[in-house]
Amino acid sequence: MIDIRLIRAEPQKFIDAARNKNIKVDIPALLEVDSQILDAQRELQDARTAQNAAGKKIAKLTGDDKATAIAEMAQFKTRAKELGDLIDRLQPKFDELMLLVAQPAAAEVPLGKDDTENVVLRVEGQVPTFDFEPKDHVQLGEALDIIDIPRGVKLAGSRNFILKGAGAMLHQAILRLALDQMTAKGFTLMTVPVLVKESVMYGTGYFPVGRDQAYLAERDQMSLVGTAEVPVTAYHTDEVLSFEDLPRKYVALSTCFRREAGAAGKDTYGLYRIHYFDKVEQVILCRNDEQTSIAHHQEILRNAEDVLRALELPYRVVNVCTGDLGQGQIQKYDIETWMPSRNGYGETHSASRFHEFQARRLNIRYRDESGRMHYVHTLNNTVIASPRVLVPVLELYQNADGSVTIPKALRPYMNGMERIEKRA
RNA sequence: GGAGAGGUGGCUGAGCGGCUGAAAGCGACGGUUUGCUAAACCGUUAUACGGACUAAUCCCCGUAUCUCGGGUUCGAAUCCCGACCUCUCCGCCA
């Protein structure tokens, strides 16, 4: 949510922001409703002032004087009722439009229409070449009997899968490595609900824009989350923290559910784009300060890179352009990991900073040294998401005989296993 | 799922339908005192929005808020109805 006062002051900025982010919102209409509401509120307030003053007099009066005063007050009351009703009619329109206003991107965000215009900032690690014909992760996984997509589809439809044996272990090992790295860095580990109230989805900015990406449990007016960012960020909803409690750093592992609406026919092969997966997510709530926010953004980016470095995977960092930015995000860095089967880099991480956008919707504030209230800033990034990351892990660590070497960092989490081989 | 009880400020806990944005206590903060702590004493202690004035998101004025939404009333934290939530007991259960 954006402060309406900022929109009043610089409407063009928000018109541009919406256009750059490909979000439809009628700012002039918003301002029109806003001014109508504001006028009505001002008049209502005056009517109430008069009504209250009259009411206080009545208590002291008797007889005719009292009757006269009551009659007089009735006028204010009627007017107040009219204005109140007017506001009640206008408010839903205002709220609806406010939920669509986009956060303008930071100055350092490149202008662009979609992900093809993201700007590569850094390339890390060596993209390997094979001296044999490499297989893709599905071929490898099926041959090793660690990935079973057909049965996943049998149970749950397209974009579903089952990991078995060493495949499931590898998945858990990666998640555990990520969790351990994060807790070692002082992030507080949490478990969180993955089925949440719609208000939580609105609060984090996944609703109303993006509502079609979520699975809904409509009978209970709940929604399955697409990321632990949602419940973790909303953890402090309606709370007032102390500046001494900031920054708050959290990490959580959750299953993530995504409908992938509108992605029909896109990335249909393998474990890249699927309806459920597990993800370790990091979330930071910090002071309302641009530089502090930026510093934490770098921090969560590094945290993710540390995991990829431990896994010894080649990746690159991109500065996501305006057209590929979410409604609330002010800036986003994606990490893309090399995936041989795609013959290119594929997105594995997404580090966003939001300024107050989510905090306003969730009403998460803190009191600073001088006692003033501010909304916190929120940030989040993937630590690791699996099985998507199994795509590069399996493909990059494959051997000519079809076995897969287990990355050194994961061996302690796999009872010392060094490679996954076809069972005899 | 069945049966009860209850929802007041950071917490505990008072609140006759007008004088209650709300007693009191605790906590917190500021100050006095102090070798340092502690104690004692004094003071402060909600948020949002609007208005006026501004260097100011400080003061000042106003409106709203005692879970939320309706109703009764000239007037409701206080009466009535509904919703939501919490707690206790029973049943079931990973």
PDB file of N, CA, C and O in Angstrom, chain A residues 51-101:
ATOM      1  N   GLN A  51     -22.824  18.542  16.634  1.00  0.00           N
ATOM      2  CA  GLN A  51     -23.711  17.578  17.301  1.00  0.00           C
ATOM      3  C   GLN A  51     -23.228  17.309  18.728  1.00  0.00           C
ATOM      4  O   GLN A  51     -24.026  17.297  19.673  1.00  0.00           O
ATOM      5  N   ASN A  52     -21.942  17.103  18.871  1.00  0.00           N
ATOM      6  CA  ASN A  52     -21.401  16.830  20.195  1.00  0.00           C
ATOM      7  C   ASN A  52     -21.583  18.007  21.148  1.00  0.00           C
ATOM      8  O   ASN A  52     -21.912  17.826  22.317  1.00  0.00           O
ATOM      9  N   ALA A  53     -21.357  19.218  20.597  1.00  0.00           N
ATOM     10  CA  ALA A  53     -21.502  20.414  21.424  1.00  0.00           C
ATOM     11  C   ALA A  53     -22.943  20.542  21.892  1.00  0.00           C
ATOM     12  O   ALA A  53     -23.216  20.820  23.063  1.00  0.00           O
ATOM     13  N   ALA A  54     -23.867  20.324  20.967  1.00  0.00           N
ATOM     14  CA  ALA A  54     -25.292  20.407  21.302  1.00  0.00           C
ATOM     15  C   ALA A  54     -25.642  19.352  22.345  1.00  0.00           C
ATOM     16  O   ALA A  54     -26.370  19.618  23.309  1.00  0.00           O
ATOM     17  N   GLY A  55     -25.111  18.185  22.169  1.00  0.00           N
ATOM     18  CA  GLY A  55     -25.397  17.092  23.097  1.00  0.00           C
ATOM     19  C   GLY A  55     -24.986  17.420  24.520  1.00  0.00           C
ATOM     20  O   GLY A  55     -25.680  17.087  25.472  1.00  0.00           O
ATOM     21  N   LYS A  56     -23.845  18.079  24.643  1.00  0.00           N
ATOM     22  CA  LYS A  56     -23.374  18.430  25.985  1.00  0.00           C
ATOM     23  C   LYS A  56     -24.289  19.442  26.653  1.00  0.00           C
ATOM     24  O   LYS A  56     -24.509  19.389  27.861  1.00  0.00           O
ATOM     25  N   LYS A  57     -24.826  20.351  25.838  1.00  0.00           N
ATOM     26  CA  LYS A  57     -25.755  21.361  26.382  1.00  0.00           C
ATOM     27  C   LYS A  57     -27.028  20.708  26.895  1.00  0.00           C
ATOM     28  O   LYS A  57     -27.547  21.058  27.950  1.00  0.00           O
ATOM     29  N   ILE A  58     -27.526  19.770  26.128  1.00  0.00           N
ATOM     30  CA  ILE A  58     -28.807  19.136  26.440  1.00  0.00           C
ATOM     31  C   ILE A  58     -28.845  18.576  27.858  1.00  0.00           C
ATOM     32  O   ILE A  58     -29.849  18.693  28.555  1.00  0.00           O
ATOM     33  N   ALA A  59     -27.738  18.005  28.241  1.00  0.00           N
ATOM     34  CA  ALA A  59     -27.684  17.393  29.564  1.00  0.00           C
ATOM     35  C   ALA A  59     -28.021  18.381  30.673  1.00  0.00           C
ATOM     36  O   ALA A  59     -28.557  18.012  31.713  1.00  0.00           O
ATOM     37  N   LYS A  60     -27.720  19.670  30.407  1.00  0.00           N
ATOM     38  CA  LYS A  60     -27.923  20.670  31.467  1.00  0.00           C
ATOM     39  C   LYS A  60     -29.267  21.375  31.360  1.00  0.00           C
ATOM     40  O   LYS A  60     -29.640  22.146  32.248  1.00  0.00           O
ATOM     41  N   LEU A  61     -29.963  21.161  30.263  1.00  0.00           N
ATOM     42  CA  LEU A  61     -31.223  21.873  30.039  1.00  0.00           C
ATOM     43  C   LEU A  61     -32.429  21.072  30.511  1.00  0.00           C
ATOM     44  O   LEU A  61     -32.356  19.868  30.721  1.00  0.00           O
ATOM     45  N   THR A  62     -33.530  21.803  30.635  1.00  0.00           N
ATOM     46  CA  THR A  62     -34.793  21.149  30.997  1.00  0.00           C
ATOM     47  C   THR A  62     -35.919  21.795  30.211  1.00  0.00           C
ATOM     48  O   THR A  62     -35.761  22.885  29.664  1.00  0.00           O
ATOM     49  N   GLY A  63     -37.048  21.146  30.162  1.00  0.00           N
ATOM     50  CA  GLY A  63     -38.268  21.709  29.586  1.00  0.00           C
ATOM     51  C   GLY A  63     -38.126  22.111  28.129  1.00  0.00           C
ATOM     52  O   GLY A  63     -37.561  21.379  27.329  1.00  0.00           O
ATOM     53  N   ASP A  64     -38.687  23.292  27.780  1.00  0.00           N
ATOM     54  CA  ASP A  64     -38.714  23.772  26.399  1.00  0.00           C
ATOM     55  C   ASP A  64     -37.322  23.947  25.822  1.00  0.00           C
ATOM     56  O   ASP A  64     -37.075  23.625  24.665  1.00  0.00           O
ATOM     57  N   ASP A  65     -36.427  24.466  26.649  1.00  0.00           N
ATOM     58  CA  ASP A  65     -35.061  24.664  26.179  1.00  0.00           C
ATOM     59  C   ASP A  65     -34.470  23.353  25.691  1.00  0.00           C
ATOM     60  O   ASP A  65     -33.815  23.281  24.661  1.00  0.00           O
ATOM     61  N   LYS A  66     -34.727  22.338  26.441  1.00  0.00           N
ATOM     62  CA  LYS A  66     -34.198  21.019  26.099  1.00  0.00           C
ATOM     63  C   LYS A  66     -34.804  20.516  24.798  1.00  0.00           C
ATOM     64  O   LYS A  66     -34.104  20.011  23.915  1.00  0.00           O
ATOM     65  N   ALA A  67     -36.127  20.672  24.678  1.00  0.00           N
ATOM     66  CA  ALA A  67     -36.820  20.220  23.464  1.00  0.00           C
ATOM     67  C   ALA A  67     -36.271  20.938  22.235  1.00  0.00           C
ATOM     68  O   ALA A  67     -36.047  20.334  21.186  1.00  0.00           O
ATOM     69  N   THR A  68     -36.032  22.239  22.381  1.00  0.00           N
ATOM     70  CA  THR A  68     -35.500  23.031  21.271  1.00  0.00           C
ATOM     71  C   THR A  68     -34.116  22.529  20.882  1.00  0.00           C
ATOM     72  O   THR A  68     -33.814  22.342  19.700  1.00  0.00           O
ATOM     73  N   ALA A  69     -33.285  22.311  21.881  1.00  0.00           N
ATOM     74  CA  ALA A  69     -31.928  21.859  21.630  1.00  0.00           C
ATOM     75  C   ALA A  69     -31.917  20.502  20.936  1.00  0.00           C
ATOM     76  O   ALA A  69     -31.121  20.252  20.033  1.00  0.00           O
ATOM     77  N   ILE A  70     -32.821  19.649  21.349  1.00  0.00           N
ATOM     78  CA  ILE A  70     -32.895  18.322  20.741  1.00  0.00           C
ATOM     79  C   ILE A  70     -33.293  18.421  19.272  1.00  0.00           C
ATOM     80  O   ILE A  70     -32.725  17.749  18.406  1.00  0.00           O
ATOM     81  N   ALA A  71     -34.231  19.304  19.008  1.00  0.00           N
ATOM     82  CA  ALA A  71     -34.665  19.497  17.620  1.00  0.00           C
ATOM     83  C   ALA A  71     -33.520  20.025  16.777  1.00  0.00           C
ATOM     84  O   ALA A  71     -33.321  19.597  15.635  1.00  0.00           O
ATOM     85  N   GLU A  72     -32.758  20.929  17.368  1.00  0.00           N
ATOM     86  CA  GLU A  72     -31.641  21.537  16.666  1.00  0.00           C
ATOM     87  C   GLU A  72     -30.585  20.472  16.339  1.00  0.00           C
ATOM     88  O   GLU A  72     -30.044  20.402  15.252  1.00  0.00           O
ATOM     89  N   MET A  73     -30.363  19.658  17.292  1.00  0.00           N
ATOM     90  CA  MET A  73     -29.354  18.626  17.140  1.00  0.00           C
ATOM     91  C   MET A  73     -29.736  17.611  16.060  1.00  0.00           C
ATOM     92  O   MET A  73     -28.875  17.061  15.378  1.00  0.00           O
ATOM     93  N   ALA A  74     -31.012  17.388  15.917  1.00  0.00           N
ATOM     94  CA  ALA A  74     -31.500  16.425  14.928  1.00  0.00           C
ATOM     95  C   ALA A  74     -31.012  16.778  13.529  1.00  0.00           C
ATOM     96  O   ALA A  74     -30.730  15.900  12.718  1.00  0.00           O
ATOM     97  N   GLN A  75     -30.879  18.084  13.266  1.00  0.00           N
ATOM     98  CA  GLN A  75     -30.417  18.521  11.944  1.00  0.00           C
ATOM     99  C   GLN A  75     -28.982  18.049  11.697  1.00  0.00           C
ATOM    100  O   GLN A  75     -28.655  17.535  10.642  1.00  0.00           O
ATOM    101  N   PHE A  76     -28.149  18.291  12.702  1.00  0.00           N
ATOM    102  CA  PHE A  76     -26.752  17.864  12.566  1.00  0.00           C
ATOM    103  C   PHE A  76     -26.679  16.360  12.382  1.00  0.00           C
ATOM    104  O   PHE A  76     -25.890  15.833  11.614  1.00  0.00           O
ATOM    105  N   LYS A  77     -27.531  15.708  13.132  1.00  0.00           N
ATOM    106  CA  LYS A  77     -27.524  14.250  13.109  1.00  0.00           C
ATOM    107  C   LYS A  77     -27.899  13.722  11.732  1.00  0.00           C
ATOM    108  O   LYS A  77     -27.272  12.795  11.206  1.00  0.00           O
ATOM    109  N   THR A  78     -28.921  14.329  11.161  1.00  0.00           N
ATOM    110  CA  THR A  78     -29.364  13.917   9.822  1.00  0.00           C
ATOM    111  C   THR A  78     -28.256  14.127   8.802  1.00  0.00           C
ATOM    112  O   THR A  78     -27.973  13.263   7.978  1.00  0.00           O
ATOM    113  N   ARG A  79     -27.620  15.293   8.895  1.00  0.00           N
ATOM    114  CA  ARG A  79     -26.554  15.618   7.957  1.00  0.00           C
ATOM    115  C   ARG A  79     -25.381  14.640   8.124  1.00  0.00           C
ATOM    116  O   ARG A  79     -24.816  14.166   7.146  1.00  0.00           O
ATOM    117  N   ALA A  80     -25.078  14.349   9.355  1.00  0.00           N
ATOM    118  CA  ALA A  80     -23.974  13.426   9.626  1.00  0.00           C
ATOM    119  C   ALA A  80     -24.274  12.046   9.043  1.00  0.00           C
ATOM    120  O   ALA A  80     -23.407  11.383   8.483  1.00  0.00           O
ATOM    121  N   LYS A  81     -25.507  11.656   9.170  1.00  0.00           N
ATOM    122  CA  LYS A  81     -25.927  10.360   8.644  1.00  0.00           C
ATOM    123  C   LYS A  81     -25.763  10.312   7.122  1.00  0.00           C
ATOM    124  O   LYS A  81     -25.231   9.347   6.564  1.00  0.00           O
ATOM    125  N   GLU A  82     -26.188  11.405   6.474  1.00  0.00           N
ATOM    126  CA  GLU A  82     -26.060  11.488   5.014  1.00  0.00           C
ATOM    127  C   GLU A  82     -24.597  11.367   4.588  1.00  0.00           C
ATOM    128  O   GLU A  82     -24.256  10.622   3.673  1.00  0.00           O
ATOM    129  N   LEU A  83     -23.759  12.145   5.271  1.00  0.00           N
ATOM    130  CA  LEU A  83     -22.343  12.151   4.911  1.00  0.00           C
ATOM    131  C   LEU A  83     -21.693  10.803   5.194  1.00  0.00           C
ATOM    132  O   LEU A  83     -20.869  10.323   4.424  1.00  0.00           O
ATOM    133  N   GLY A  84     -22.094  10.207   6.289  1.00  0.00           N
ATOM    134  CA  GLY A  84     -21.561   8.895   6.631  1.00  0.00           C
ATOM    135  C   GLY A  84     -21.919   7.871   5.567  1.00  0.00           C
ATOM    136  O   GLY A  84     -21.079   7.075   5.143  1.00  0.00           O
ATOM    137  N   ASP A  85     -23.148   7.934   5.113  1.00  0.00           N
ATOM    138  CA  ASP A  85     -23.595   7.004   4.071  1.00  0.00           C
ATOM    139  C   ASP A  85     -22.828   7.235   2.775  1.00  0.00           C
ATOM    140  O   ASP A  85     -22.473   6.291   2.074  1.00  0.00           O
ATOM    141  N   LEU A  86     -22.595   8.508   2.476  1.00  0.00           N
ATOM    142  CA  LEU A  86     -21.864   8.854   1.260  1.00  0.00           C
ATOM    143  C   LEU A  86     -20.457   8.250   1.314  1.00  0.00           C
ATOM    144  O   LEU A  86     -19.990   7.626   0.361  1.00  0.00           O
ATOM    145  N   ILE A  87     -19.825   8.423   2.455  1.00  0.00           N
ATOM    146  CA  ILE A  87     -18.469   7.891   2.612  1.00  0.00           C
ATOM    147  C   ILE A  87     -18.481   6.365   2.495  1.00  0.00           C
ATOM    148  O   ILE A  87     -17.620   5.774   1.851  1.00  0.00           O
ATOM    149  N   ASP A  88     -19.478   5.752   3.086  1.00  0.00           N
ATOM    150  CA  ASP A  88     -19.578   4.292   3.011  1.00  0.00           C
ATOM    151  C   ASP A  88     -19.727   3.805   1.570  1.00  0.00           C
ATOM    152  O   ASP A  88     -19.305   2.708   1.238  1.00  0.00           O
ATOM    153  N   ARG A  89     -20.343   4.645   0.745  1.00  0.00           N
ATOM    154  CA  ARG A  89     -20.491   4.254  -0.668  1.00  0.00           C
ATOM    155  C   ARG A  89     -19.187   4.457  -1.431  1.00  0.00           C
ATOM    156  O   ARG A  89     -18.855   3.701  -2.329  1.00  0.00           O
ATOM    157  N   LEU A  90     -18.463   5.512  -1.088  1.00  0.00           N
ATOM    158  CA  LEU A  90     -17.236   5.834  -1.816  1.00  0.00           C
ATOM    159  C   LEU A  90     -16.044   4.979  -1.383  1.00  0.00           C
ATOM    160  O   LEU A  90     -15.181   4.643  -2.182  1.00  0.00           O
ATOM    161  N   GLN A  91     -16.014   4.617  -0.142  1.00  0.00           N
ATOM    162  CA  GLN A  91     -14.849   3.943   0.434  1.00  0.00           C
ATOM    163  C   GLN A  91     -14.439   2.652  -0.301  1.00  0.00           C
ATOM    164  O   GLN A  91     -13.248   2.453  -0.561  1.00  0.00           O
ATOM    165  N   PRO A  92     -15.396   1.774  -0.636  1.00  0.00           N
ATOM    166  CA  PRO A  92     -14.992   0.528  -1.318  1.00  0.00           C
ATOM    167  C   PRO A  92     -14.257   0.795  -2.628  1.00  0.00           C
ATOM    168  O   PRO A  92     -13.292   0.104  -2.960  1.00  0.00           O
ATOM    169  N   LYS A  93     -14.695   1.802  -3.356  1.00  0.00           N
ATOM    170  CA  LYS A  93     -14.035   2.140  -4.626  1.00  0.00           C
ATOM    171  C   LYS A  93     -12.615   2.620  -4.353  1.00  0.00           C
ATOM    172  O   LYS A  93     -11.668   2.245  -5.052  1.00  0.00           O
ATOM    173  N   PHE A  94     -12.500   3.445  -3.337  1.00  0.00           N
ATOM    174  CA  PHE A  94     -11.189   3.963  -2.956  1.00  0.00           C
ATOM    175  C   PHE A  94     -10.260   2.816  -2.557  1.00  0.00           C
ATOM    176  O   PHE A  94      -9.136   2.713  -3.029  1.00  0.00           O
ATOM    177  N   ASP A  95     -10.763   1.932  -1.712  1.00  0.00           N
ATOM    178  CA  ASP A  95      -9.953   0.808  -1.237  1.00  0.00           C
ATOM    179  C   ASP A  95      -9.511  -0.076  -2.385  1.00  0.00           C
ATOM    180  O   ASP A  95      -8.360  -0.517  -2.457  1.00  0.00           O
ATOM    181  N   GLU A  96     -10.449  -0.332  -3.278  1.00  0.00           N
ATOM    182  CA  GLU A  96     -10.164  -1.199  -4.419  1.00  0.00           C
ATOM    183  C   GLU A  96      -9.035  -0.629  -5.271  1.00  0.00           C
ATOM    184  O   GLU A  96      -8.110  -1.340  -5.660  1.00  0.00           O
ATOM    185  N   LEU A  97      -9.107   0.673  -5.515  1.00  0.00           N
ATOM    186  CA  LEU A  97      -8.073   1.309  -6.326  1.00  0.00           C
ATOM    187  C   LEU A  97      -6.740   1.369  -5.588  1.00  0.00           C
ATOM    188  O   LEU A  97      -5.680   1.139  -6.177  1.00  0.00           O
ATOM    189  N   MET A  98      -6.802   1.653  -4.306  1.00  0.00           N
ATOM    190  CA  MET A  98      -5.555   1.748  -3.523  1.00  0.00           C
ATOM    191  C   MET A  98      -4.780   0.434  -3.538  1.00  0.00           C
ATOM    192  O   MET A  98      -3.552   0.427  -3.523  1.00  0.00           O
ATOM    193  N   LEU A  99      -5.507  -0.670  -3.550  1.00  0.00           N
ATOM    194  CA  LEU A  99      -4.851  -1.977  -3.540  1.00  0.00           C
ATOM    195  C   LEU A  99      -4.128  -2.276  -4.850  1.00  0.00           C
ATOM    196  O   LEU A  99      -3.364  -3.223  -4.948  1.00  0.00           O
ATOM    197  N   LEU A 100      -4.404  -1.451  -5.856  1.00  0.00           N
ATOM    198  CA  LEU A 100      -3.782  -1.692  -7.152  1.00  0.00           C
ATOM    199  C   LEU A 100      -2.601  -0.768  -7.425  1.00  0.00           C
ATOM    200  O   LEU A 100      -1.835  -0.992  -8.358  1.00  0.00           O
ATOM    201  N   VAL A 101      -2.448   0.263  -6.624  1.00  0.00           N
ATOM    202  CA  VAL A 101      -1.373   1.229  -6.875  1.00  0.00           C
ATOM    203  C   VAL A 101      -0.017   0.553  -6.706  1.00  0.00           C
ATOM    204  O   VAL A 101       0.217  -0.154  -5.732  1.00  0.00           O
TER     205      VAL A 101
END
